[in-house]
Amino acid sequence: MSESVAQLNETLLSMLQSETFVLLNTVDAESGGPTSTAISWIYAVSPSIVRLAVDHRSRLVNNMKVNPMVTVTVFGEGTVHAINGRAVVRQDPLPDVPFKMCCFDVEIEAVRNALFYGAQLESAPKYAKVYDARAAEKLDGQVFAAMQKAQ
């Protein structure tokens, strides 16, 4: 682990401005316990704000509305980054997408290296979309465009 900084470095900013996946860690609104969910609709607006979109059917929406403290875990640069911040609703519902989604901005409070001492990632995890590739590309395009325009 290392000292934290209050914003994304240029490499993380660039990584989070293209399609990637992260783990979104929230506090469960019902149990009060931690939760962790992989998401890919995330976009770095600036070095101090990351924006994400979540389907309203997900418990994550209520979790972040009840307790805005979140950690976004990013795998890259040979390490694991923990981005801590507070999620605030940016736009609800998010327009121009085929189902009801909520858009959140995470105001970054700290970014730190969360990998254990003496280790380095040899490669970042990769994922494959296992449903209709054209449908996935169209939906991702709609969601990312709506996220970038969110008010």
PDB file of C-alpha atoms in Angstrom:
ATOM      1  CA  MET A   1       0.000   0.000   0.000  1.00  0.00           C
ATOM      2  CA  SER A   2       1.105   3.566  -0.497  1.00  0.00           C
ATOM      3  CA  GLU A   3       0.153   7.106   0.316  1.00  0.00           C
ATOM      4  CA  SER A   4      -3.000   8.432  -1.272  1.00  0.00           C
ATOM      5  CA  VAL A   5      -3.483  11.373  -3.606  1.00  0.00           C
ATOM      6  CA  ALA A   6      -6.743  13.215  -4.195  1.00  0.00           C
ATOM      7  CA  GLN A   7      -7.068  12.766  -7.952  1.00  0.00           C
ATOM      8  CA  LEU A   8      -6.392  10.468 -10.894  1.00  0.00           C
ATOM      9  CA  ASN A   9      -2.970  10.543 -12.519  1.00  0.00           C
ATOM     10  CA  GLU A  10      -2.807  10.906 -16.311  1.00  0.00           C
ATOM     11  CA  THR A  11      -2.565   7.150 -16.925  1.00  0.00           C
ATOM     12  CA  LEU A  12      -5.626   6.360 -14.781  1.00  0.00           C
ATOM     13  CA  LEU A  13      -7.519   9.279 -16.329  1.00  0.00           C
ATOM     14  CA  SER A  14      -6.799   7.936 -19.819  1.00  0.00           C
ATOM     15  CA  MET A  15      -7.649   4.366 -18.809  1.00  0.00           C
ATOM     16  CA  LEU A  16     -11.008   5.487 -17.409  1.00  0.00           C
ATOM     17  CA  GLN A  17     -11.849   7.446 -20.541  1.00  0.00           C
ATOM     18  CA  SER A  18     -11.997   4.275 -22.611  1.00  0.00           C
ATOM     19  CA  GLU A  19     -13.949   1.091 -21.995  1.00  0.00           C
ATOM     20  CA  THR A  20     -12.683  -0.810 -18.992  1.00  0.00           C
ATOM     21  CA  PHE A  21     -14.190  -2.621 -16.078  1.00  0.00           C
ATOM     22  CA  VAL A  22     -13.834  -1.902 -12.389  1.00  0.00           C
ATOM     23  CA  LEU A  23     -15.166  -3.191  -9.109  1.00  0.00           C
ATOM     24  CA  LEU A  24     -17.646  -0.834  -7.481  1.00  0.00           C
ATOM     25  CA  ASN A  25     -17.721  -1.272  -3.724  1.00  0.00           C
ATOM     26  CA  THR A  26     -20.692   0.141  -1.825  1.00  0.00           C
ATOM     27  CA  VAL A  27     -22.330  -0.217   1.572  1.00  0.00           C
ATOM     28  CA  ASP A  28     -25.443  -2.387   1.342  1.00  0.00           C
ATOM     29  CA  ALA A  29     -28.482  -0.290   2.298  1.00  0.00           C
ATOM     30  CA  GLU A  30     -30.234  -3.243   3.965  1.00  0.00           C
ATOM     31  CA  SER A  31     -27.478  -5.135   5.768  1.00  0.00           C
ATOM     32  CA  GLY A  32     -24.973  -2.319   6.282  1.00  0.00           C
ATOM     33  CA  GLY A  33     -22.248  -4.679   5.016  1.00  0.00           C
ATOM     34  CA  PRO A  34     -19.834  -4.192   2.140  1.00  0.00           C
ATOM     35  CA  THR A  35     -20.719  -5.147  -1.431  1.00  0.00           C
ATOM     36  CA  SER A  36     -18.613  -5.432  -4.564  1.00  0.00           C
ATOM     37  CA  THR A  37     -19.904  -5.516  -8.148  1.00  0.00           C
ATOM     38  CA  ALA A  38     -18.080  -5.453 -11.485  1.00  0.00           C
ATOM     39  CA  ILE A  39     -19.249  -2.623 -13.768  1.00  0.00           C
ATOM     40  CA  SER A  40     -18.058  -1.293 -17.124  1.00  0.00           C
ATOM     41  CA  TRP A  41     -20.138   1.872 -17.531  1.00  0.00           C
ATOM     42  CA  ILE A  42     -17.619   4.193 -15.943  1.00  0.00           C
ATOM     43  CA  TYR A  43     -16.026   7.316 -17.385  1.00  0.00           C
ATOM     44  CA  ALA A  44     -13.472   9.769 -15.981  1.00  0.00           C
ATOM     45  CA  VAL A  45     -14.921  13.262 -16.388  1.00  0.00           C
ATOM     46  CA  SER A  46     -11.838  14.898 -14.894  1.00  0.00           C
ATOM     47  CA  PRO A  47      -8.955  13.991 -12.581  1.00  0.00           C
ATOM     48  CA  SER A  48     -11.297  14.553  -9.610  1.00  0.00           C
ATOM     49  CA  ILE A  49     -14.589  13.014 -10.852  1.00  0.00           C
ATOM     50  CA  VAL A  50     -15.530   9.624 -12.277  1.00  0.00           C
ATOM     51  CA  ARG A  51     -19.029   9.107 -13.640  1.00  0.00           C
ATOM     52  CA  LEU A  52     -20.877   5.825 -13.686  1.00  0.00           C
ATOM     53  CA  ALA A  53     -24.224   4.536 -14.882  1.00  0.00           C
ATOM     54  CA  VAL A  54     -26.192   1.861 -13.058  1.00  0.00           C
ATOM     55  CA  ASP A  55     -29.350   0.016 -14.079  1.00  0.00           C
ATOM     56  CA  HIS A  56     -32.225   0.883 -11.722  1.00  0.00           C
ATOM     57  CA  ARG A  57     -32.839  -2.835 -11.195  1.00  0.00           C
ATOM     58  CA  SER A  58     -29.503  -2.997  -9.341  1.00  0.00           C
ATOM     59  CA  ARG A  59     -29.265  -2.647  -5.568  1.00  0.00           C
ATOM     60  CA  LEU A  60     -26.303  -0.345  -6.191  1.00  0.00           C
ATOM     61  CA  VAL A  61     -28.593   2.605  -6.948  1.00  0.00           C
ATOM     62  CA  ASN A  62     -30.248   2.524  -3.523  1.00  0.00           C
ATOM     63  CA  ASN A  63     -26.966   1.661  -1.805  1.00  0.00           C
ATOM     64  CA  MET A  64     -25.312   4.844  -3.117  1.00  0.00           C
ATOM     65  CA  LYS A  65     -28.362   6.997  -2.433  1.00  0.00           C
ATOM     66  CA  VAL A  66     -28.512   5.790   1.191  1.00  0.00           C
ATOM     67  CA  ASN A  67     -24.738   5.819   1.812  1.00  0.00           C
ATOM     68  CA  PRO A  68     -22.686   7.679  -0.802  1.00  0.00           C
ATOM     69  CA  MET A  69     -19.301   6.339   0.342  1.00  0.00           C
ATOM     70  CA  VAL A  70     -17.819   4.132  -2.395  1.00  0.00           C
ATOM     71  CA  THR A  71     -14.565   2.610  -3.519  1.00  0.00           C
ATOM     72  CA  VAL A  72     -13.836   1.990  -7.181  1.00  0.00           C
ATOM     73  CA  THR A  73     -11.164  -0.683  -7.670  1.00  0.00           C
ATOM     74  CA  VAL A  74      -9.193  -0.378 -10.913  1.00  0.00           C
ATOM     75  CA  PHE A  75      -6.716  -2.959 -12.248  1.00  0.00           C
ATOM     76  CA  GLY A  76      -3.978  -1.383 -14.341  1.00  0.00           C
ATOM     77  CA  GLU A  77      -0.490   0.108 -14.509  1.00  0.00           C
ATOM     78  CA  GLY A  78       0.797  -3.150 -13.012  1.00  0.00           C
ATOM     79  CA  THR A  79      -1.132  -2.600  -9.812  1.00  0.00           C
ATOM     80  CA  VAL A  80      -4.544  -2.301  -8.160  1.00  0.00           C
ATOM     81  CA  HIS A  81      -5.852   1.211  -7.497  1.00  0.00           C
ATOM     82  CA  ALA A  82      -8.498   2.012  -4.880  1.00  0.00           C
ATOM     83  CA  ILE A  83     -10.403   5.215  -5.642  1.00  0.00           C
ATOM     84  CA  ASN A  84     -12.373   6.390  -2.621  1.00  0.00           C
ATOM     85  CA  GLY A  85     -15.082   9.005  -2.884  1.00  0.00           C
ATOM     86  CA  ARG A  86     -18.679  10.040  -2.494  1.00  0.00           C
ATOM     87  CA  ALA A  87     -21.302   9.234  -5.109  1.00  0.00           C
ATOM     88  CA  VAL A  88     -23.867  11.902  -5.929  1.00  0.00           C
ATOM     89  CA  VAL A  89     -26.727  11.531  -8.376  1.00  0.00           C
ATOM     90  CA  ARG A  90     -25.836  13.380 -11.563  1.00  0.00           C
ATOM     91  CA  GLN A  91     -28.965  12.530 -13.572  1.00  0.00           C
ATOM     92  CA  ASP A  92     -31.891  10.239 -12.838  1.00  0.00           C
ATOM     93  CA  PRO A  93     -33.124   8.812 -15.085  1.00  0.00           C
ATOM     94  CA  LEU A  94     -30.392   8.906 -17.689  1.00  0.00           C
ATOM     95  CA  PRO A  95     -32.042   9.877 -21.014  1.00  0.00           C
ATOM     96  CA  ASP A  96     -31.582   8.247 -24.419  1.00  0.00           C
ATOM     97  CA  VAL A  97     -30.944   4.714 -23.144  1.00  0.00           C
ATOM     98  CA  PRO A  98     -33.389   1.819 -23.624  1.00  0.00           C
ATOM     99  CA  PHE A  99     -34.001   1.176 -19.895  1.00  0.00           C
ATOM    100  CA  LYS A 100     -34.082   3.195 -16.696  1.00  0.00           C
ATOM    101  CA  MET A 101     -30.596   4.023 -15.443  1.00  0.00           C
ATOM    102  CA  CYS A 102     -29.181   6.354 -12.831  1.00  0.00           C
ATOM    103  CA  CYS A 103     -26.026   8.351 -13.470  1.00  0.00           C
ATOM    104  CA  PHE A 104     -23.721   9.114 -10.522  1.00  0.00           C
ATOM    105  CA  ASP A 105     -20.647  11.286 -10.188  1.00  0.00           C
ATOM    106  CA  VAL A 106     -18.060  10.045  -7.723  1.00  0.00           C
ATOM    107  CA  GLU A 107     -16.185  12.963  -6.212  1.00  0.00           C
ATOM    108  CA  ILE A 108     -12.719  11.545  -5.601  1.00  0.00           C
ATOM    109  CA  GLU A 109     -11.319  11.940  -2.101  1.00  0.00           C
ATOM    110  CA  ALA A 110      -8.332   9.588  -2.365  1.00  0.00           C
ATOM    111  CA  VAL A 111      -6.536   7.350  -4.868  1.00  0.00           C
ATOM    112  CA  ARG A 112      -4.079   4.803  -3.535  1.00  0.00           C
ATOM    113  CA  ASN A 113      -2.164   1.730  -4.588  1.00  0.00           C
ATOM    114  CA  ALA A 114      -4.056  -1.162  -2.983  1.00  0.00           C
ATOM    115  CA  LEU A 115      -1.806  -4.038  -4.042  1.00  0.00           C
ATOM    116  CA  PHE A 116       0.132  -5.779  -1.300  1.00  0.00           C
ATOM    117  CA  TYR A 117       3.771  -4.892  -0.801  1.00  0.00           C
ATOM    118  CA  GLY A 118       6.254  -6.438  -3.191  1.00  0.00           C
ATOM    119  CA  ALA A 119       3.728  -7.451  -5.850  1.00  0.00           C
ATOM    120  CA  GLN A 120       3.036  -6.277  -9.380  1.00  0.00           C
ATOM    121  CA  LEU A 121       0.221  -7.297 -11.715  1.00  0.00           C
ATOM    122  CA  GLU A 122       1.569  -9.065 -14.771  1.00  0.00           C
ATOM    123  CA  SER A 123      -1.594  -8.299 -16.723  1.00  0.00           C
ATOM    124  CA  ALA A 124      -4.914  -6.616 -16.150  1.00  0.00           C
ATOM    125  CA  PRO A 125      -7.997  -8.862 -16.096  1.00  0.00           C
ATOM    126  CA  LYS A 126      -9.862  -9.088 -19.415  1.00  0.00           C
ATOM    127  CA  TYR A 127     -13.509  -9.820 -20.069  1.00  0.00           C
ATOM    128  CA  ALA A 128     -15.580 -10.823 -23.075  1.00  0.00           C
ATOM    129  CA  LYS A 129     -19.186  -9.894 -23.763  1.00  0.00           C
ATOM    130  CA  VAL A 130     -21.053 -13.129 -24.349  1.00  0.00           C
ATOM    131  CA  TYR A 131     -24.233 -11.744 -25.851  1.00  0.00           C
ATOM    132  CA  ASP A 132     -24.956 -10.230 -29.275  1.00  0.00           C
ATOM    133  CA  ALA A 133     -21.862  -8.148 -30.115  1.00  0.00           C
ATOM    134  CA  ARG A 134     -23.825  -5.616 -32.205  1.00  0.00           C
ATOM    135  CA  ALA A 135     -26.403  -5.155 -29.449  1.00  0.00           C
ATOM    136  CA  ALA A 136     -23.636  -4.732 -26.860  1.00  0.00           C
ATOM    137  CA  GLU A 137     -21.830  -2.166 -28.996  1.00  0.00           C
ATOM    138  CA  LYS A 138     -25.045  -0.220 -29.614  1.00  0.00           C
ATOM    139  CA  LEU A 139     -26.040  -0.221 -25.925  1.00  0.00           C
ATOM    140  CA  ASP A 140     -22.548   0.767 -24.769  1.00  0.00           C
ATOM    141  CA  GLY A 141     -22.548   3.626 -27.287  1.00  0.00           C
ATOM    142  CA  GLN A 142     -25.936   4.855 -26.046  1.00  0.00           C
ATOM    143  CA  VAL A 143     -24.933   4.666 -22.387  1.00  0.00           C
ATOM    144  CA  PHE A 144     -21.534   6.332 -22.804  1.00  0.00           C
ATOM    145  CA  ALA A 145     -23.001   9.125 -24.948  1.00  0.00           C
ATOM    146  CA  ALA A 146     -25.739   9.750 -22.366  1.00  0.00           C
ATOM    147  CA  MET A 147     -23.208   9.697 -19.524  1.00  0.00           C
ATOM    148  CA  GLN A 148     -21.014  12.267 -21.252  1.00  0.00           C
ATOM    149  CA  LYS A 149     -24.018  14.572 -21.755  1.00  0.00           C
ATOM    150  CA  ALA A 150     -25.451  14.070 -18.234  1.00  0.00           C
ATOM    151  CA  GLN A 151     -26.450  17.273 -16.512  1.00  0.00           C
TER     152      GLN A 151
END
